[in-house]
Amino acid sequence: MSKQDFRKAMSKFATGITVVTTEFDNEVQGMTVNAFMSVSLDPQLITISLDHKTNFYQNADKIKRFGISILREEQKEVSMIFAKQIDKKYDDFVSLDGIPVINNSLTTLACSVVNTVEAGDHMLLIAEVDKIKLDEGNPIIYYNSGYQKISEEQ
């Protein structure tokens, strides 16, 4: 199978969109990540996947704590900014347990890295969740290589 066929097949799996944020080199850094998942309830662990071409991957040794902001459907532009699809500065951060997160997100998590695993051209950061802030709303979804919203019809 080709890489393009694999990419197309994986696009058929609907995911939420998150922005991962942290601080290193004396500034807030962020990137859009849809490769995010819950790993364990006891302890409460999550994982994110970092492409080897990203700034986060290149600086993984500096990342001890990070935030996850699960975006709501109104935050498409925020996702696009951190995916470098829009050349715009973002600065509407709030602090969760001392970690910068995206303001008005659906849910935010403050996490501490407990392990890293190299996996092909990516690195998995496994982290324990230290603090959670929940809110209400609908998530923005990534499906079939595009942004989608949850239909209100059930």
PDB file of N, CA, C and O in Angstrom, residues 21-79:
ATOM      1  N   THR A  21       0.063  22.818  24.404  1.00  0.00           N
ATOM      2  CA  THR A  21       0.826  24.017  24.738  1.00  0.00           C
ATOM      3  C   THR A  21       1.805  23.736  25.869  1.00  0.00           C
ATOM      4  O   THR A  21       1.547  22.892  26.736  1.00  0.00           O
ATOM      5  N   THR A  22       2.904  24.449  25.830  1.00  0.00           N
ATOM      6  CA  THR A  22       3.908  24.355  26.884  1.00  0.00           C
ATOM      7  C   THR A  22       4.766  25.609  26.814  1.00  0.00           C
ATOM      8  O   THR A  22       4.543  26.467  25.966  1.00  0.00           O
ATOM      9  N   GLU A  23       5.738  25.699  27.693  1.00  0.00           N
ATOM     10  CA  GLU A  23       6.687  26.811  27.655  1.00  0.00           C
ATOM     11  C   GLU A  23       8.090  26.251  27.593  1.00  0.00           C
ATOM     12  O   GLU A  23       8.452  25.383  28.373  1.00  0.00           O
ATOM     13  N   PHE A  24       8.858  26.711  26.620  1.00  0.00           N
ATOM     14  CA  PHE A  24      10.292  26.488  26.594  1.00  0.00           C
ATOM     15  C   PHE A  24      10.917  27.621  25.796  1.00  0.00           C
ATOM     16  O   PHE A  24      10.227  28.324  25.054  1.00  0.00           O
ATOM     17  N   ASP A  25      12.199  27.814  25.988  1.00  0.00           N
ATOM     18  CA  ASP A  25      12.915  28.952  25.397  1.00  0.00           C
ATOM     19  C   ASP A  25      12.228  30.274  25.748  1.00  0.00           C
ATOM     20  O   ASP A  25      12.132  31.186  24.927  1.00  0.00           O
ATOM     21  N   ASN A  26      11.689  30.358  26.965  1.00  0.00           N
ATOM     22  CA  ASN A  26      11.066  31.566  27.519  1.00  0.00           C
ATOM     23  C   ASN A  26       9.849  32.067  26.750  1.00  0.00           C
ATOM     24  O   ASN A  26       9.568  33.260  26.734  1.00  0.00           O
ATOM     25  N   GLU A  27       9.133  31.162  26.072  1.00  0.00           N
ATOM     26  CA  GLU A  27       7.884  31.578  25.444  1.00  0.00           C
ATOM     27  C   GLU A  27       6.915  30.406  25.339  1.00  0.00           C
ATOM     28  O   GLU A  27       7.311  29.241  25.383  1.00  0.00           O
ATOM     29  N   VAL A  28       5.627  30.743  25.213  1.00  0.00           N
ATOM     30  CA  VAL A  28       4.597  29.723  25.052  1.00  0.00           C
ATOM     31  C   VAL A  28       4.701  29.152  23.645  1.00  0.00           C
ATOM     32  O   VAL A  28       4.818  29.889  22.673  1.00  0.00           O
ATOM     33  N   GLN A  29       4.711  27.842  23.569  1.00  0.00           N
ATOM     34  CA  GLN A  29       4.753  27.124  22.298  1.00  0.00           C
ATOM     35  C   GLN A  29       3.466  26.307  22.184  1.00  0.00           C
ATOM     36  O   GLN A  29       2.973  25.788  23.186  1.00  0.00           O
ATOM     37  N   GLY A  30       2.945  26.168  20.969  1.00  0.00           N
ATOM     38  CA  GLY A  30       1.742  25.376  20.794  1.00  0.00           C
ATOM     39  C   GLY A  30       1.686  24.723  19.433  1.00  0.00           C
ATOM     40  O   GLY A  30       2.317  25.184  18.482  1.00  0.00           O
ATOM     41  N   MET A  31       0.937  23.629  19.346  1.00  0.00           N
ATOM     42  CA  MET A  31       0.727  22.958  18.067  1.00  0.00           C
ATOM     43  C   MET A  31      -0.599  22.209  18.089  1.00  0.00           C
ATOM     44  O   MET A  31      -1.036  21.718  19.130  1.00  0.00           O
ATOM     45  N   THR A  32      -1.238  22.163  16.932  1.00  0.00           N
ATOM     46  CA  THR A  32      -2.487  21.416  16.795  1.00  0.00           C
ATOM     47  C   THR A  32      -2.162  19.932  16.711  1.00  0.00           C
ATOM     48  O   THR A  32      -1.246  19.529  15.985  1.00  0.00           O
ATOM     49  N   VAL A  33      -2.914  19.129  17.476  1.00  0.00           N
ATOM     50  CA  VAL A  33      -2.697  17.675  17.513  1.00  0.00           C
ATOM     51  C   VAL A  33      -4.060  16.985  17.492  1.00  0.00           C
ATOM     52  O   VAL A  33      -4.912  17.287  18.314  1.00  0.00           O
ATOM     53  N   ASN A  34      -4.249  16.071  16.541  1.00  0.00           N
ATOM     54  CA  ASN A  34      -5.453  15.249  16.620  1.00  0.00           C
ATOM     55  C   ASN A  34      -5.099  13.817  17.028  1.00  0.00           C
ATOM     56  O   ASN A  34      -5.982  13.017  17.278  1.00  0.00           O
ATOM     57  N   ALA A  35      -3.799  13.515  17.128  1.00  0.00           N
ATOM     58  CA  ALA A  35      -3.356  12.212  17.615  1.00  0.00           C
ATOM     59  C   ALA A  35      -3.193  12.298  19.140  1.00  0.00           C
ATOM     60  O   ALA A  35      -2.100  12.468  19.670  1.00  0.00           O
ATOM     61  N   PHE A  36      -4.316  12.215  19.819  1.00  0.00           N
ATOM     62  CA  PHE A  36      -4.411  12.349  21.279  1.00  0.00           C
ATOM     63  C   PHE A  36      -5.363  11.269  21.758  1.00  0.00           C
ATOM     64  O   PHE A  36      -6.378  11.005  21.108  1.00  0.00           O
ATOM     65  N   MET A  37      -5.033  10.635  22.866  1.00  0.00           N
ATOM     66  CA  MET A  37      -5.971   9.643  23.407  1.00  0.00           C
ATOM     67  C   MET A  37      -5.747   9.401  24.891  1.00  0.00           C
ATOM     68  O   MET A  37      -4.669   9.652  25.422  1.00  0.00           O
ATOM     69  N   SER A  38      -6.803   8.924  25.517  1.00  0.00           N
ATOM     70  CA  SER A  38      -6.741   8.473  26.895  1.00  0.00           C
ATOM     71  C   SER A  38      -6.071   7.103  26.902  1.00  0.00           C
ATOM     72  O   SER A  38      -6.359   6.265  26.041  1.00  0.00           O
ATOM     73  N   VAL A  39      -5.174   6.868  27.874  1.00  0.00           N
ATOM     74  CA  VAL A  39      -4.450   5.604  27.942  1.00  0.00           C
ATOM     75  C   VAL A  39      -4.882   4.776  29.149  1.00  0.00           C
ATOM     76  O   VAL A  39      -5.047   3.568  29.059  1.00  0.00           O
ATOM     77  N   SER A  40      -5.079   5.434  30.301  1.00  0.00           N
ATOM     78  CA  SER A  40      -5.314   4.698  31.543  1.00  0.00           C
ATOM     79  C   SER A  40      -6.146   5.552  32.495  1.00  0.00           C
ATOM     80  O   SER A  40      -5.983   6.773  32.538  1.00  0.00           O
ATOM     81  N   LEU A  41      -7.008   4.895  33.264  1.00  0.00           N
ATOM     82  CA  LEU A  41      -7.765   5.586  34.298  1.00  0.00           C
ATOM     83  C   LEU A  41      -7.038   5.586  35.636  1.00  0.00           C
ATOM     84  O   LEU A  41      -7.261   6.449  36.468  1.00  0.00           O
ATOM     85  N   ASP A  42      -6.182   4.595  35.872  1.00  0.00           N
ATOM     86  CA  ASP A  42      -5.476   4.500  37.141  1.00  0.00           C
ATOM     87  C   ASP A  42      -4.049   4.009  36.902  1.00  0.00           C
ATOM     88  O   ASP A  42      -3.852   2.794  36.755  1.00  0.00           O
ATOM     89  N   PRO A  43      -3.079   4.890  36.797  1.00  0.00           N
ATOM     90  CA  PRO A  43      -3.196   6.335  36.941  1.00  0.00           C
ATOM     91  C   PRO A  43      -3.835   6.956  35.694  1.00  0.00           C
ATOM     92  O   PRO A  43      -3.921   6.315  34.652  1.00  0.00           O
ATOM     93  N   GLN A  44      -4.223   8.210  35.812  1.00  0.00           N
ATOM     94  CA  GLN A  44      -4.889   8.913  34.711  1.00  0.00           C
ATOM     95  C   GLN A  44      -3.834   9.382  33.715  1.00  0.00           C
ATOM     96  O   GLN A  44      -3.150  10.377  33.938  1.00  0.00           O
ATOM     97  N   LEU A  45      -3.713   8.628  32.604  1.00  0.00           N
ATOM     98  CA  LEU A  45      -2.689   8.890  31.603  1.00  0.00           C
ATOM     99  C   LEU A  45      -3.310   9.184  30.247  1.00  0.00           C
ATOM    100  O   LEU A  45      -4.338   8.601  29.885  1.00  0.00           O
ATOM    101  N   ILE A  46      -2.645  10.083  29.511  1.00  0.00           N
ATOM    102  CA  ILE A  46      -3.002  10.359  28.121  1.00  0.00           C
ATOM    103  C   ILE A  46      -1.723  10.237  27.294  1.00  0.00           C
ATOM    104  O   ILE A  46      -0.611  10.170  27.838  1.00  0.00           O
ATOM    105  N   THR A  47      -1.884  10.208  25.973  1.00  0.00           N
ATOM    106  CA  THR A  47      -0.720  10.250  25.098  1.00  0.00           C
ATOM    107  C   THR A  47      -1.001  11.162  23.917  1.00  0.00           C
ATOM    108  O   THR A  47      -2.147  11.303  23.486  1.00  0.00           O
ATOM    109  N   ILE A  48       0.049  11.799  23.434  1.00  0.00           N
ATOM    110  CA  ILE A  48      -0.008  12.576  22.203  1.00  0.00           C
ATOM    111  C   ILE A  48       1.123  12.082  21.308  1.00  0.00           C
ATOM    112  O   ILE A  48       2.130  11.552  21.789  1.00  0.00           O
ATOM    113  N   SER A  49       0.951  12.261  20.024  1.00  0.00           N
ATOM    114  CA  SER A  49       1.937  11.820  19.047  1.00  0.00           C
ATOM    115  C   SER A  49       2.545  13.033  18.352  1.00  0.00           C
ATOM    116  O   SER A  49       1.816  13.877  17.824  1.00  0.00           O
ATOM    117  N   LEU A  50       3.866  13.124  18.353  1.00  0.00           N
ATOM    118  CA  LEU A  50       4.588  14.263  17.778  1.00  0.00           C
ATOM    119  C   LEU A  50       5.359  13.838  16.532  1.00  0.00           C
ATOM    120  O   LEU A  50       6.206  12.943  16.604  1.00  0.00           O
ATOM    121  N   ASP A  51       5.082  14.469  15.424  1.00  0.00           N
ATOM    122  CA  ASP A  51       5.812  14.229  14.181  1.00  0.00           C
ATOM    123  C   ASP A  51       7.257  14.683  14.346  1.00  0.00           C
ATOM    124  O   ASP A  51       7.525  15.721  14.964  1.00  0.00           O
ATOM    125  N   HIS A  52       8.189  13.917  13.792  1.00  0.00           N
ATOM    126  CA  HIS A  52       9.611  14.243  13.948  1.00  0.00           C
ATOM    127  C   HIS A  52       9.994  15.582  13.322  1.00  0.00           C
ATOM    128  O   HIS A  52      11.044  16.127  13.629  1.00  0.00           O
ATOM    129  N   LYS A  53       9.143  16.134  12.454  1.00  0.00           N
ATOM    130  CA  LYS A  53       9.445  17.424  11.811  1.00  0.00           C
ATOM    131  C   LYS A  53       9.030  18.623  12.664  1.00  0.00           C
ATOM    132  O   LYS A  53       9.329  19.761  12.305  1.00  0.00           O
ATOM    133  N   THR A  54       8.351  18.397  13.792  1.00  0.00           N
ATOM    134  CA  THR A  54       7.816  19.513  14.568  1.00  0.00           C
ATOM    135  C   THR A  54       8.820  20.062  15.576  1.00  0.00           C
ATOM    136  O   THR A  54       9.746  19.373  16.021  1.00  0.00           O
ATOM    137  N   ASN A  55       8.591  21.305  15.948  1.00  0.00           N
ATOM    138  CA  ASN A  55       9.375  21.966  16.973  1.00  0.00           C
ATOM    139  C   ASN A  55       9.245  21.232  18.313  1.00  0.00           C
ATOM    140  O   ASN A  55      10.208  21.126  19.073  1.00  0.00           O
ATOM    141  N   PHE A  56       8.054  20.709  18.592  1.00  0.00           N
ATOM    142  CA  PHE A  56       7.850  19.974  19.845  1.00  0.00           C
ATOM    143  C   PHE A  56       8.724  18.728  19.888  1.00  0.00           C
ATOM    144  O   PHE A  56       9.325  18.422  20.911  1.00  0.00           O
ATOM    145  N   TYR A  57       8.786  17.996  18.798  1.00  0.00           N
ATOM    146  CA  TYR A  57       9.629  16.795  18.738  1.00  0.00           C
ATOM    147  C   TYR A  57      11.088  17.187  18.962  1.00  0.00           C
ATOM    148  O   TYR A  57      11.788  16.553  19.760  1.00  0.00           O
ATOM    149  N   GLN A  58      11.538  18.225  18.269  1.00  0.00           N
ATOM    150  CA  GLN A  58      12.937  18.660  18.367  1.00  0.00           C
ATOM    151  C   GLN A  58      13.293  19.117  19.781  1.00  0.00           C
ATOM    152  O   GLN A  58      14.464  19.086  20.168  1.00  0.00           O
ATOM    153  N   ASN A  59      12.290  19.551  20.548  1.00  0.00           N
ATOM    154  CA  ASN A  59      12.518  20.060  21.907  1.00  0.00           C
ATOM    155  C   ASN A  59      11.893  19.171  22.985  1.00  0.00           C
ATOM    156  O   ASN A  59      11.682  19.617  24.108  1.00  0.00           O
ATOM    157  N   ALA A  60      11.614  17.934  22.656  1.00  0.00           N
ATOM    158  CA  ALA A  60      10.923  17.030  23.593  1.00  0.00           C
ATOM    159  C   ALA A  60      11.653  16.897  24.922  1.00  0.00           C
ATOM    160  O   ALA A  60      11.022  16.752  25.976  1.00  0.00           O
ATOM    161  N   ASP A  61      12.973  16.970  24.899  1.00  0.00           N
ATOM    162  CA  ASP A  61      13.733  16.849  26.146  1.00  0.00           C
ATOM    163  C   ASP A  61      13.488  18.020  27.094  1.00  0.00           C
ATOM    164  O   ASP A  61      13.701  17.906  28.296  1.00  0.00           O
ATOM    165  N   LYS A  62      12.991  19.149  26.591  1.00  0.00           N
ATOM    166  CA  LYS A  62      12.691  20.319  27.419  1.00  0.00           C
ATOM    167  C   LYS A  62      11.266  20.292  27.976  1.00  0.00           C
ATOM    168  O   LYS A  62      10.938  21.080  28.851  1.00  0.00           O
ATOM    169  N   ILE A  63      10.439  19.411  27.445  1.00  0.00           N
ATOM    170  CA  ILE A  63       9.018  19.408  27.820  1.00  0.00           C
ATOM    171  C   ILE A  63       8.802  18.447  28.989  1.00  0.00           C
ATOM    172  O   ILE A  63       8.833  17.223  28.825  1.00  0.00           O
ATOM    173  N   LYS A  64       8.579  19.008  30.157  1.00  0.00           N
ATOM    174  CA  LYS A  64       8.285  18.204  31.354  1.00  0.00           C
ATOM    175  C   LYS A  64       6.791  18.240  31.666  1.00  0.00           C
ATOM    176  O   LYS A  64       6.242  17.283  32.199  1.00  0.00           O
ATOM    177  N   ARG A  65       6.151  19.379  31.345  1.00  0.00           N
ATOM    178  CA  ARG A  65       4.712  19.547  31.554  1.00  0.00           C
ATOM    179  C   ARG A  65       4.128  20.220  30.316  1.00  0.00           C
ATOM    180  O   ARG A  65       4.814  20.988  29.640  1.00  0.00           O
ATOM    181  N   PHE A  66       2.870  19.929  30.030  1.00  0.00           N
ATOM    182  CA  PHE A  66       2.201  20.576  28.911  1.00  0.00           C
ATOM    183  C   PHE A  66       0.706  20.604  29.160  1.00  0.00           C
ATOM    184  O   PHE A  66       0.181  19.908  30.035  1.00  0.00           O
ATOM    185  N   GLY A  67       0.026  21.415  28.391  1.00  0.00           N
ATOM    186  CA  GLY A  67      -1.425  21.510  28.462  1.00  0.00           C
ATOM    187  C   GLY A  67      -2.069  20.948  27.213  1.00  0.00           C
ATOM    188  O   GLY A  67      -1.475  20.978  26.136  1.00  0.00           O
ATOM    189  N   ILE A  68      -3.258  20.428  27.391  1.00  0.00           N
ATOM    190  CA  ILE A  68      -4.083  19.969  26.263  1.00  0.00           C
ATOM    191  C   ILE A  68      -5.358  20.794  26.306  1.00  0.00           C
ATOM    192  O   ILE A  68      -6.022  20.860  27.345  1.00  0.00           O
ATOM    193  N   SER A  69      -5.710  21.411  25.188  1.00  0.00           N
ATOM    194  CA  SER A  69      -6.961  22.144  25.061  1.00  0.00           C
ATOM    195  C   SER A  69      -7.788  21.434  24.002  1.00  0.00           C
ATOM    196  O   SER A  69      -7.400  21.396  22.828  1.00  0.00           O
ATOM    197  N   ILE A  70      -8.900  20.836  24.423  1.00  0.00           N
ATOM    198  CA  ILE A  70      -9.814  20.187  23.476  1.00  0.00           C
ATOM    199  C   ILE A  70     -10.713  21.286  22.931  1.00  0.00           C
ATOM    200  O   ILE A  70     -11.430  21.940  23.695  1.00  0.00           O
ATOM    201  N   LEU A  71     -10.627  21.507  21.617  1.00  0.00           N
ATOM    202  CA  LEU A  71     -11.274  22.660  21.021  1.00  0.00           C
ATOM    203  C   LEU A  71     -12.761  22.447  20.764  1.00  0.00           C
ATOM    204  O   LEU A  71     -13.195  21.340  20.453  1.00  0.00           O
ATOM    205  N   ARG A  72     -13.511  23.536  20.883  1.00  0.00           N
ATOM    206  CA  ARG A  72     -14.936  23.533  20.577  1.00  0.00           C
ATOM    207  C   ARG A  72     -15.115  23.944  19.128  1.00  0.00           C
ATOM    208  O   ARG A  72     -14.198  24.484  18.510  1.00  0.00           O
ATOM    209  N   GLU A  73     -16.304  23.702  18.579  1.00  0.00           N
ATOM    210  CA  GLU A  73     -16.536  23.944  17.154  1.00  0.00           C
ATOM    211  C   GLU A  73     -16.310  25.394  16.741  1.00  0.00           C
ATOM    212  O   GLU A  73     -15.982  25.655  15.587  1.00  0.00           O
ATOM    213  N   GLU A  74     -16.426  26.329  17.652  1.00  0.00           N
ATOM    214  CA  GLU A  74     -16.191  27.738  17.338  1.00  0.00           C
ATOM    215  C   GLU A  74     -14.696  28.083  17.247  1.00  0.00           C
ATOM    216  O   GLU A  74     -14.344  29.221  16.940  1.00  0.00           O
ATOM    217  N   GLN A  75     -13.819  27.129  17.524  1.00  0.00           N
ATOM    218  CA  GLN A  75     -12.384  27.410  17.588  1.00  0.00           C
ATOM    219  C   GLN A  75     -11.589  26.854  16.395  1.00  0.00           C
ATOM    220  O   GLN A  75     -10.395  26.603  16.498  1.00  0.00           O
ATOM    221  N   LYS A  76     -12.235  26.734  15.266  1.00  0.00           N
ATOM    222  CA  LYS A  76     -11.549  26.253  14.063  1.00  0.00           C
ATOM    223  C   LYS A  76     -10.324  27.106  13.755  1.00  0.00           C
ATOM    224  O   LYS A  76      -9.255  26.591  13.449  1.00  0.00           O
ATOM    225  N   GLU A  77     -10.476  28.435  13.833  1.00  0.00           N
ATOM    226  CA  GLU A  77      -9.354  29.325  13.523  1.00  0.00           C
ATOM    227  C   GLU A  77      -8.183  29.077  14.471  1.00  0.00           C
ATOM    228  O   GLU A  77      -7.019  29.125  14.044  1.00  0.00           O
ATOM    229  N   VAL A  78      -8.467  28.813  15.731  1.00  0.00           N
ATOM    230  CA  VAL A  78      -7.392  28.526  16.701  1.00  0.00           C
ATOM    231  C   VAL A  78      -6.610  27.296  16.248  1.00  0.00           C
ATOM    232  O   VAL A  78      -5.378  27.291  16.228  1.00  0.00           O
ATOM    233  N   SER A  79      -7.328  26.257  15.842  1.00  0.00           N
ATOM    234  CA  SER A  79      -6.676  25.058  15.340  1.00  0.00           C
ATOM    235  C   SER A  79      -5.801  25.378  14.137  1.00  0.00           C
ATOM    236  O   SER A  79      -4.665  24.912  14.035  1.00  0.00           O
TER     237      SER A  79
END
